[in-house]
Amino acid sequence: ITEMAAVSAFLQGGAPRPYPAHYMDTAIQTYKDVCKNMVLAERCALLSAEILKSQGKYSDAATLLIKMTSEDSDLRSALLLEQAAHCFINMRNPMVRKFAFHMILAGHRFSKAGQRRHALRCYCQAMQVYKDRGWSLAEDHINFTIGRQSFTLRQPDNAVIAFRQILINDSRQTATQQGAFLREYLYVYKSVIGASDISLPQLPLPCINSSATRVYFGHERRLAEGEKQAATHVSLDQEYDQDSSAMWCHLEEQLVASVNRGIVPANFQPTQYCLNNQTDNLRHPLAVVEEPIIVEVTFKNPLKVSLALSNLSLLWKFSSDGTSSSKETKTEDLTEETITNEETTAVGVGNVGHQTLDLMVVRGRQNLKILGPRLNLTKEDKMLIRHGPDRRLDPIITPPMPLMEVFFLQFPTALLCGEIRKAYVEFCNVSGVALCGLRVASTHPDFFTFGSQATTPLTPISPNSAENCSAYKTLATALQPGSVASEVLVSADDFSQPSGVIEIPIDGNTLQSGESTQLPLWLRGPDEEGVHEINFLFYYESTEKGLKISHRVLRHTVFICASRSLSVQASACRSSVPPHHCLDDKGSGGTLVFVDVENINTSEGGVREFHIVQVSSSSQHWRLHKYINPDKDKDCKLSSRERAKLCFRATRCKPHQATSDAVEKYTFADLNLGNERIISSSTPCGDFFFRCCRIPNSHQGSLPTEDRGSDITNIVKKCNELDLNIIIIWKAYVVEDNKQLILEGQLHVALQTIGKEASSLTPKEEAQEMVLLKFKSELPPPVVLPCAELSQLIKTNLHYPETYTHPFVQDSLCLVPVTLTLSNCSLAQVDVIIDLKHKSSSPESLEVHSSFAWVGQTQYKLQLKPQEVLGLSLQACFLRAGVYNLNTPQVFAKPSEQSAMCETSQQTASPALIIINNTCDACWPADGTT
């Protein structure tokens, strides 16, 4: 009665009373409890639910349907749960999660009732909600159920897809549960493979990190053989470094520019042997026919169960030139590889191109498709996700190219600072094509130099046979006191490499297929102590021109540990000896060079002592002339922390060496301190000198005199400019393994200015102190003329007898002739004023008698041409015997072009002492002559 009353009330159109849902609830309860008739109760519940849904009361309808579920009938409960789920999804604000949850409950009850198709449908609808929400456990359960139901219903493809989703997702299941999922998948997968014709089905495991794929183009290098050390080059074991890549690119640009007359071609692309996600992959890489291509694929096992991989191979296809047909090819299988739980590993597979073709790797079912960098240029690129091209898996195979291998023999790992060591390098052409144009560039071009194969002996069988062999070219000479330096005139073009690229001297400049050659390589330890990374880049070309690959390069990196050896400080000052006392000076005056050498080695390498065996010089204008050694020692030995002071006389080069056709030539002067002379102008001493010393521009010294004299700063600079390079050659005795070894080396000191000390050690840059912030701009400092430098324009010397005897009894006035020599040290015309009335007030002058006078003209005004030497005759008058200082004339000078400038007082030499003796009457002859 209540059921019929509720239906009647609902069917009354426009009834003021609402639908009496409680009537239906009473009827349902009566059918269930009193009548024990569940069919009538279900009919009443379904009728009431439809009435509630028609009125939009989906929540009440879902509640009513859920109440009717029970354990008595799985099919009835499944239908009611499914209808309740649809009520949740049809609400004004859909309750999506409740819909999915009740669909899963309905699918479970359908499965228990044997309705697998309905169960699969419910789970698939629920999966639409749970997918990509991060609920991994729920997804695993749903996918597992879908997979089982699909396999039971003979839908193997859907089953494989469902099980695959379980394995590729980030699962939080236990290892046992993951193992069960994996076994279930393998069982389904095995049955699918046996029943289908799919050649390459997609495998979910292991996961591939496509962006981390690396491609290596190159030959597998031979390892070191015996004493040989192979070049490091490039391998997959090396990590990519952006700074290092930029450095190698810069070296390659230097090499390419040296071949193309100093210009880098516009289409130049740096060589890339290993491509990864950080390299430039916009262009197709170039590979060489018959050379391997190694593809390193990064696998990741997301499971907690180990995976054993075997028979790995790379599938690829290619298209030949001019044809559109393609053929799928398989590379050789690799050995077995095991990936443990949650491990990431890289496996390399390779292939070899056997014909000229455009290669396109099949990216296959394992997602080997590489996305390029994301585009972010236009507005559309920023709003959408777009990726640029990545061509690292699309190489172009080119015709054969030469392939070179480099080996090093007796290459050291530790050197003293400045130590010279002779090693050997072997170049092997392992390809079927001849190579030419062999060059090398380095980050440290001053570290090494190549010799000529024709003048170099063959490599010794073992290093022991070369222990006491000198790396220098020497001549046996006997040390003679007072001997002058041996001189050689050398052109800088014979040694210097303006671009920093060194051409390797091989016979015929060509290395045929299968040939190898061995060359000497001289090394010099860096001037700074510590560990130094030195990089070599070898360049070579094919004898055939017009190929896609214009050249090839080979990299090599070494680490050298440099230890301290000697420290050299040098300075120069003008000599006070009159110019005409030196026959070799040609009236231009000499210079004294002081060299201070200290042994700063800590004896960690077993170094006993250092011997200074020779001091050489190299310059366009100056040369070491003579060694001034008061002790007359044959050798200079320095133990730890000992110091030696050496003095040399330097003179200007001979006039014929300064002609216009020899501006670029340098004079090498050798002063040996032992029994042998080292020819500093030959290899390796001359090579390392020109590599280590910065050679000034030669055109600066060829400017006209009037142009140089117009600038006061240039005048001062030229006046004190020396430009003399000192080469200290030493030997060190080392005890190693109860054997005494002799080490050799050389240090360089560049003397640029007279009076300024130079050192062989590189000065360390001091950290700048913090400066307070100033809000008011300071006035610029006043321009101060370099008085100290302008006082060295004129060099003065007094020539007079050291002792003079005069009879003061007969003649009270003693007149002594004195010659004042003036030397213009500058390259400009100079106005000179000589004042003889000046009285010195220095302490040195007060200690001697000053009661004398200059007779005759007391002031002179002269004009000296550039580097002119002028002698001025004077007379000094003495009234009594004694010791007098004649160095009283005051000399003032200024450049003639600087008319507004006042004359600057010039520096005087040391005191010029003269002894005046008085003779008695008995000693005089009768005629009064002297």
Phi, psi and omega in degrees: 000316180295324178296314180293326179294319180294321180291320179297317179297324180289326184277347178289119181285132178068023179291137181289338182275142176286170180296125181277084182295333181291336175297316180295318179301320179293320180295317180297317180295323179293317178299322184282312189271320186269308184277342183055039182240098183286335180294314178294325178295319178294319178298317180295320181292317180295321179295318179293323180294321179294322178296317180294321179293325178293334177267005178081011180266069184290327180295316178294323179295317179296320179297319180296318181291322180294326180296332184280351179287149180203176179271000183288317184227115178291322182294315179298317180295323179296317179296316180294320179294323179294318178295323177296321178298319179293330175296320180294324183281340182265006178291162179303317171251096188302136177260088190292317184292323177293324176300311182294320181297315181287334174292324176294319177297320179294318178297323178297317180290325175298319179296320178293331179276358179086007180267079187290323179296316178294323178297316179298319179298317180296317180294322179295321177293322178292328181295333178297333179273317186280347185291137176058035175252356182085006179268078189294321181295317178295319179298318180300317180296316182293314180297321179297317179293318178299318179298315180294314181295321179294319179294322179294324181274013178061046172240072188295325181297315178295325178295317179297319179297318181294313179295327179296323179297328179294323187277330184272343179282159175286097186272143175251020179285163176287166180298323179296315181293321178296321176298321178295316177300317182295317178297319179298318180294315181298323179295314180294317182297321181296318180291326179291317181297321181290336185259356184237170180255022181289123182277323183228077176288155183277130179258137180279338184233147351283163179286144181248127173271093188297321183294337180272006179293132178242142181237125182247124177251113179163171182272144176285117186287148174285146179281173181296141179242110179064239180279351183284141176242117184284152176295141185291319180052224184232139177215166179289345179285343182273136177280147180284132178231127185292319179295318178296320178297320178294323178295314179296323178296320179295318178296320180293325176297320177299316181295315180294321179294323179295331179281328184256041174059040175083007183240132176275125181301152182293331181266019181291132175232128181296148180289131178236112180272333182232118182257137178216193184283358178251352179272170179278108184247023182285335182252158178291127176290155181254126176242161184253140181299142180071009175250142186290152172238117184256125178251119179261117182253133181265117178258148176226131177260105182282350184271167174266015179244133180291147179240136177254117180254137178214162179056044177286138179209158180255121177265129182213160177225155184223162174234125181288163180295127176081004179235155180254355181284149179228154182221132180277133185232149181241134177278176179293147180287146177267167178288174185290142180229134180245130177248117181284179186297133177053041181248147174247128182221158180246132180237132180259130174236150187224165175212159182235128176279128182254004175204162181288121188199169169259114188268131174229111183286134175288119184283346165066192182272001184256023174057047177271029177269124185260127176272135178284185180295146181291136180280139183212040183262310183263172179294322178295323178296324181286328181278328180253171177257104180236144181238144176281177181285152174226110189258016186293337178261012181236065182283159174251124181274127184251167178298170184302144178230155176293153180225123185244143172240145183236133177233146180244139179240138179056035180276122185280162174248347180221137180219155168281155178298121181084001182290139177259125179228139181259123177236183181224147179232137183242129179251126182237129174264105185262012181253182178262012182236139178288150179240157180208178177064041184286124180221168178213141173233154185212156173288341178232075181294343178275005183271338188212164174205149179261147175255181179270133182293333183288330183256008183248132178294162180293164180297130177295157182297319180221160179297338183296329182286348182245018185296316186255013178278134181279143176279349181265162170270117189239157174229136180282119178223152178265139180284123179243128180300134177080009181288148180267168185285149173275135187241144176222136179262125187229142175270138180292334180293339179287341185240317191287147174241100187302323183272356183082001179261132184250126175278131184273123186279090174254155184298126178071003181058020182220140176239112184287171181297130179080356181273161175216151178221153184234130184234149174285149181224116178267135181243148176230127181299142179301153181286340179257138179285159180122185180267127183242133174265119184242127184246135175245141174231110180269138184238137175207159183233168173272149177291339175273134182259164177083017179275161179296323176264110184285330183203171174225155181229158179225128184261150174209134181233132177231157176240124182244128176263114182260131178250156183291145179235274181235154173241129184237126171241137182225148177213164182221147174216158181286143180279143178270002179290134179302146185301320185283357174282343181249111184291332183274356187269345177056036175075013183257356180085153181246176181223139175265133180245123179252128181240123180249114183246129180232138176274107181254013178288141182268007177063022178287330181268015179080019180283122180278304182204161177250143175242126173275105187265339182196146173235123182238164178224156177214126181194162175273342188235333185235163178206148171287131185254316186209148178265122179260102183236105183293333183273348180058034178286148178279334185216158180243108182253138182229117171274185184299129178066014174273156184227143178232144178243126181241147181231136181225156174253128180246140178231166178287155179294159182295152185301324183290346179272357180247019179289168186293332182276000181232032181295324184278358185271148180242142178264119175262122178242129184246127173240098181277138180259001180236208184262007177220148180252129176265125181282101186287342182275359181251177177289137005261356187297313181294323179299311183291331177296311182290336178279326186271326184268138177279113182275123179292160180295130184288336183287346180291331181274358183252016179286151177298153183295322183291330178287324180288326183284348182282343182250120182294323179295319180292326179296313180296319181296314181292332181295320183257006182286137181244309179054057179238123180257126182258134177243115178261117180254127186229163172231144179233140180255122186238138176255119181220123182055046179060024176234145180263123178249150178249119177257147180236156179190175179211145178237150184239138175228128181256108176270112183259330187224142175289133179087357180247127184282143177236153185228154176280341180272141178286124180295138180280139179282122179278144179293136181287135179285153180290133182251136179294146180287130181246132183264346178249133180287135180275151177290143179297142181295147179295148180287121181252125179287144180286080183297322181297324179282322180291342179280004180243023178289322185244132174254131184245146174216140177252128178247121186200164175286138181291329180229135180222130182251132183216137177278095180291342180290319180277323183224116185284344180254126179250115179256124182241127177286135180227137178250122176261115181262126179249127179240122176279111183273354184262175178256025179226161178286135189234136172269131186236136173239128180246122181247115180267353181276351184292135176252124182284141178245016181287153180300328181293324183285330181288342182283344181244167180295138178239014182273069173218167182217155176270130184261139178103210181293131185259354178215135182233143173237117185234169176223119183253135176285168180303126178058028178276145177244127184230134176256130182244122182275127179232168175226131178253135182250127181242144182257343180204168180287156180155188178251127186233151175257112182276354185276061179251345180296139177257127183247129177242144182210155174203155175296140183296330181288338182267081184289332182275358184265145176278155179291145180252136179295134183267151179291139179259160180280187179293164181305136179258100186265136176232141180254121178255119180254151178254134179259145178278168183292329182291338183275350184272141173289167183290328181278354176078011178278157180262000000 
